[in-house]
PDB file of C-alpha atoms in Angstrom:
ATOM      1  CA  MET A  24     108.348  40.504  27.060  1.00  0.00           C
ATOM      2  CA  VAL A  25     108.645  44.197  26.269  1.00  0.00           C
ATOM      3  CA  GLY A  26     106.635  47.094  27.677  1.00  0.00           C
ATOM      4  CA  ARG A  27     106.920  50.639  26.323  1.00  0.00           C
ATOM      5  CA  GLY A  28     105.493  53.910  27.581  1.00  0.00           C
ATOM      6  CA  ALA A  29     105.882  57.634  27.818  1.00  0.00           C
ATOM      7  CA  THR A  30     107.095  57.287  31.340  1.00  0.00           C
ATOM      8  CA  LEU A  31     108.994  54.612  33.222  1.00  0.00           C
ATOM      9  CA  SER A  32     105.908  53.672  35.216  1.00  0.00           C
ATOM     10  CA  ASP A  33     103.938  53.321  31.967  1.00  0.00           C
ATOM     11  CA  ALA A  34     106.597  50.924  30.634  1.00  0.00           C
ATOM     12  CA  PHE A  35     106.476  48.846  33.859  1.00  0.00           C
ATOM     13  CA  ALA A  36     102.673  48.675  33.675  1.00  0.00           C
ATOM     14  CA  GLN A  37     102.708  47.669  30.026  1.00  0.00           C
ATOM     15  CA  VAL A  38     105.214  44.838  30.611  1.00  0.00           C
ATOM     16  CA  ALA A  39     103.113  43.547  33.512  1.00  0.00           C
ATOM     17  CA  LEU A  40      99.939  43.651  31.505  1.00  0.00           C
ATOM     18  CA  GLY A  41     101.755  41.861  28.680  1.00  0.00           C
ATOM     19  CA  VAL A  42     102.761  39.061  31.070  1.00  0.00           C
ATOM     20  CA  PHE A  43      99.181  38.743  32.319  1.00  0.00           C
ATOM     21  CA  ALA A  44      97.890  38.754  28.773  1.00  0.00           C
ATOM     22  CA  LEU A  45      99.717  35.474  28.282  1.00  0.00           C
ATOM     23  CA  LEU A  46      97.652  34.008  31.122  1.00  0.00           C
ATOM     24  CA  ALA A  47      94.189  35.330  30.224  1.00  0.00           C
ATOM     25  CA  ASP A  48      92.698  37.391  27.438  1.00  0.00           C
ATOM     26  CA  PRO A  49      92.651  41.014  28.795  1.00  0.00           C
ATOM     27  CA  ALA A  50      89.312  41.664  27.078  1.00  0.00           C
ATOM     28  CA  SER A  51      87.698  39.013  29.239  1.00  0.00           C
ATOM     29  CA  VAL A  52      88.972  40.532  32.549  1.00  0.00           C
ATOM     30  CA  GLU A  53      86.792  43.009  34.410  1.00  0.00           C
ATOM     31  CA  GLU A  54      87.801  45.494  37.091  1.00  0.00           C
ATOM     32  CA  ARG A  55      85.800  44.018  39.912  1.00  0.00           C
ATOM     33  CA  ASP A  56      88.401  44.190  42.735  1.00  0.00           C
ATOM     34  CA  ALA A  57      91.976  45.357  43.434  1.00  0.00           C
ATOM     35  CA  ARG A  58      95.088  43.967  45.087  1.00  0.00           C
ATOM     36  CA  GLU A  59      98.043  45.886  46.605  1.00  0.00           C
ATOM     37  CA  VAL A  60     101.562  44.979  45.400  1.00  0.00           C
ATOM     38  CA  ARG A  61     104.828  46.411  46.751  1.00  0.00           C
ATOM     39  CA  ALA A  62     108.419  45.812  45.691  1.00  0.00           C
ATOM     40  CA  HIS A  63     111.869  47.152  46.312  1.00  0.00           C
ATOM     41  CA  GLY A  64     115.179  46.961  44.477  1.00  0.00           C
ATOM     42  CA  SER A  65     118.680  48.364  44.387  1.00  0.00           C
ATOM     43  CA  ALA A  66     118.660  48.890  40.553  1.00  0.00           C
ATOM     44  CA  LEU A  67     115.807  49.473  38.040  1.00  0.00           C
ATOM     45  CA  GLU A  68     116.158  45.938  36.600  1.00  0.00           C
ATOM     46  CA  THR A  69     116.019  44.395  40.038  1.00  0.00           C
ATOM     47  CA  LEU A  70     112.960  46.522  40.962  1.00  0.00           C
ATOM     48  CA  LEU A  71     111.206  45.423  37.716  1.00  0.00           C
ATOM     49  CA  VAL A  72     111.859  41.701  38.247  1.00  0.00           C
ATOM     50  CA  ASN A  73     110.982  41.795  41.982  1.00  0.00           C
ATOM     51  CA  TRP A  74     107.755  43.657  41.289  1.00  0.00           C
ATOM     52  CA  LEU A  75     106.663  41.395  38.398  1.00  0.00           C
ATOM     53  CA  ASN A  76     107.314  38.310  40.526  1.00  0.00           C
ATOM     54  CA  GLU A  77     105.225  39.870  43.339  1.00  0.00           C
ATOM     55  CA  CYS A  78     102.410  40.460  40.821  1.00  0.00           C
ATOM     56  CA  LEU A  79     102.638  36.795  39.739  1.00  0.00           C
ATOM     57  CA  TYR A  80     102.515  35.805  43.400  1.00  0.00           C
ATOM     58  CA  ILE A  81      99.114  37.433  43.627  1.00  0.00           C
ATOM     59  CA  LEU A  82      97.940  35.237  40.811  1.00  0.00           C
ATOM     60  CA  ASP A  83      99.502  32.100  42.311  1.00  0.00           C
ATOM     61  CA  VAL A  84      98.147  32.584  45.831  1.00  0.00           C
ATOM     62  CA  GLU A  85      94.895  34.414  45.242  1.00  0.00           C
ATOM     63  CA  GLY A  86      94.070  33.448  41.643  1.00  0.00           C
ATOM     64  CA  PHE A  87      93.786  37.162  40.763  1.00  0.00           C
ATOM     65  CA  VAL A  88      94.439  38.506  37.251  1.00  0.00           C
ATOM     66  CA  PRO A  89      94.648  42.264  36.599  1.00  0.00           C
ATOM     67  CA  ARG A  90      93.370  44.343  33.706  1.00  0.00           C
ATOM     68  CA  ARG A  91      94.903  47.655  34.904  1.00  0.00           C
ATOM     69  CA  VAL A  92      97.900  48.772  36.975  1.00  0.00           C
ATOM     70  CA  GLU A  93      97.763  51.916  39.075  1.00  0.00           C
ATOM     71  CA  PHE A  94     100.963  53.113  40.787  1.00  0.00           C
ATOM     72  CA  THR A  95     100.546  54.891  44.092  1.00  0.00           C
ATOM     73  CA  ILE A  96     104.307  55.133  44.756  1.00  0.00           C
ATOM     74  CA  PHE A  97     107.013  55.003  42.120  1.00  0.00           C
ATOM     75  CA  ALA A  98     110.096  56.206  43.993  1.00  0.00           C
ATOM     76  CA  LEU A  99     113.406  56.061  42.172  1.00  0.00           C
ATOM     77  CA  ASP A 100     115.624  58.123  44.409  1.00  0.00           C
ATOM     78  CA  ALA A 101     118.801  56.066  44.578  1.00  0.00           C
ATOM     79  CA  SER A 102     120.206  58.443  47.185  1.00  0.00           C
ATOM     80  CA  ALA A 103     117.400  57.721  49.672  1.00  0.00           C
ATOM     81  CA  PRO A 104     118.426  55.889  52.895  1.00  0.00           C
ATOM     82  CA  GLY A 105     117.979  52.132  53.164  1.00  0.00           C
ATOM     83  CA  GLY A 106     119.292  48.973  51.578  1.00  0.00           C
ATOM     84  CA  GLU A 107     116.978  49.102  48.577  1.00  0.00           C
ATOM     85  CA  PRO A 108     116.056  52.712  47.942  1.00  0.00           C
ATOM     86  CA  LEU A 109     114.021  52.085  44.714  1.00  0.00           C
ATOM     87  CA  ARG A 110     110.484  51.218  45.584  1.00  0.00           C
ATOM     88  CA  LEU A 111     107.016  51.038  44.174  1.00  0.00           C
ATOM     89  CA  HIS A 112     103.522  50.337  45.393  1.00  0.00           C
ATOM     90  CA  CYS A 113     100.627  49.659  43.083  1.00  0.00           C
ATOM     91  CA  ARG A 114      97.054  48.483  42.866  1.00  0.00           C
ATOM     92  CA  LEU A 115      96.218  45.736  40.407  1.00  0.00           C
ATOM     93  CA  HIS A 116      92.644  46.214  39.199  1.00  0.00           C
ATOM     94  CA  GLY A 117      90.968  43.034  37.935  1.00  0.00           C
ATOM     95  CA  GLU A 118      89.185  39.903  39.137  1.00  0.00           C
ATOM     96  CA  ASP A 119      89.588  36.338  40.173  1.00  0.00           C
ATOM     97  CA  LEU A 120      90.754  34.056  37.397  1.00  0.00           C
ATOM     98  CA  ASP A 121      87.881  31.848  36.310  1.00  0.00           C
ATOM     99  CA  PRO A 122      88.733  29.149  33.762  1.00  0.00           C
ATOM    100  CA  ALA A 123      85.111  28.983  32.655  1.00  0.00           C
ATOM    101  CA  HIS A 124      85.101  32.731  31.899  1.00  0.00           C
ATOM    102  CA  HIS A 125      88.748  33.508  30.970  1.00  0.00           C
ATOM    103  CA  ILE A 126      90.385  31.704  28.148  1.00  0.00           C
ATOM    104  CA  PRO A 127      93.466  30.074  29.721  1.00  0.00           C
ATOM    105  CA  GLY A 128      96.774  30.973  28.114  1.00  0.00           C
ATOM    106  CA  GLU A 129     100.411  30.038  28.768  1.00  0.00           C
ATOM    107  CA  THR A 130     101.872  28.963  32.111  1.00  0.00           C
ATOM    108  CA  VAL A 131     104.204  31.516  33.647  1.00  0.00           C
ATOM    109  CA  ARG A 132     106.330  30.372  36.610  1.00  0.00           C
ATOM    110  CA  GLY A 133     108.225  33.587  37.100  1.00  0.00           C
ATOM    111  CA  ILE A 134     110.350  36.410  35.706  1.00  0.00           C
ATOM    112  CA  ARG A 135     114.055  35.772  35.188  1.00  0.00           C
ATOM    113  CA  ALA A 136     116.574  38.234  36.585  1.00  0.00           C
ATOM    114  CA  ASP A 137     119.073  37.686  33.831  1.00  0.00           C
ATOM    115  CA  GLY A 138     118.294  39.648  30.743  1.00  0.00           C
ATOM    116  CA  ALA A 139     116.049  42.209  32.372  1.00  0.00           C
ATOM    117  CA  ALA A 140     116.574  45.727  31.023  1.00  0.00           C
ATOM    118  CA  VAL A 141     115.144  49.171  31.623  1.00  0.00           C
ATOM    119  CA  LEU A 142     115.993  51.591  28.773  1.00  0.00           C
ATOM    120  CA  SER A 143     115.357  55.203  27.705  1.00  0.00           C
ATOM    121  CA  VAL A 144     114.036  55.309  24.146  1.00  0.00           C
ATOM    122  CA  ASP A 145     113.203  58.173  21.869  1.00  0.00           C
ATOM    123  CA  ASP A 146     109.548  58.367  22.895  1.00  0.00           C
ATOM    124  CA  GLY A 147     109.908  57.392  26.582  1.00  0.00           C
ATOM    125  CA  SER A 148     110.907  54.203  28.366  1.00  0.00           C
ATOM    126  CA  GLU A 149     111.136  50.518  27.686  1.00  0.00           C
ATOM    127  CA  ALA A 150     111.154  47.614  30.117  1.00  0.00           C
ATOM    128  CA  ARG A 151     112.261  44.090  28.979  1.00  0.00           C
ATOM    129  CA  VAL A 152     112.191  40.746  30.813  1.00  0.00           C
ATOM    130  CA  PHE A 153     112.378  37.057  30.056  1.00  0.00           C
ATOM    131  CA  ILE A 154     109.631  34.836  31.351  1.00  0.00           C
ATOM    132  CA  GLN A 155     110.014  31.382  32.852  1.00  0.00           C
ATOM    133  CA  GLY A 156     107.228  29.275  31.338  1.00  0.00           C
ATOM    134  CA  GLY A 157     105.789  25.981  32.563  1.00  0.00           C
ATOM    135  CA  SER A 158     105.983  24.120  29.250  1.00  0.00           C
ATOM    136  CA  GLY A 159     109.437  25.174  28.199  1.00  0.00           C
ATOM    137  CA  PRO A 160     112.447  27.169  29.353  1.00  0.00           C
ATOM    138  CA  ASN A 161     111.164  30.545  28.169  1.00  0.00           C
ATOM    139  CA  VAL A 162     107.946  32.027  26.902  1.00  0.00           C
TER     140      VAL A 162
END
């Protein structure tokens, strides 16, 4: 899955929305509620994978699927104190997944740490991950 954006936070949001688009048609998801998600990492790729897995945890535990991602903290100061100085907090805006309303898509078990990449590109940033699917090794 690849997400691109003018900023790094835009690229992160786009890759997350792409993952969730595999699970439910984004056009069928309404912004009825929000969930907080936080993640930390020692490198950008680790931060990306940890955060996406935390977002999937919200789906697994609460049955919540987002339509929009809003970052409240996107701190990338590697010189900050602490074991994992890169951190982000976000709000996922969406609703509870309803199989009668949302067209079910693929099964996503998680985001793989191997192969994750965060890149600078000509028009901004790009975030790439591999997905662990339920019906095969990768989606």
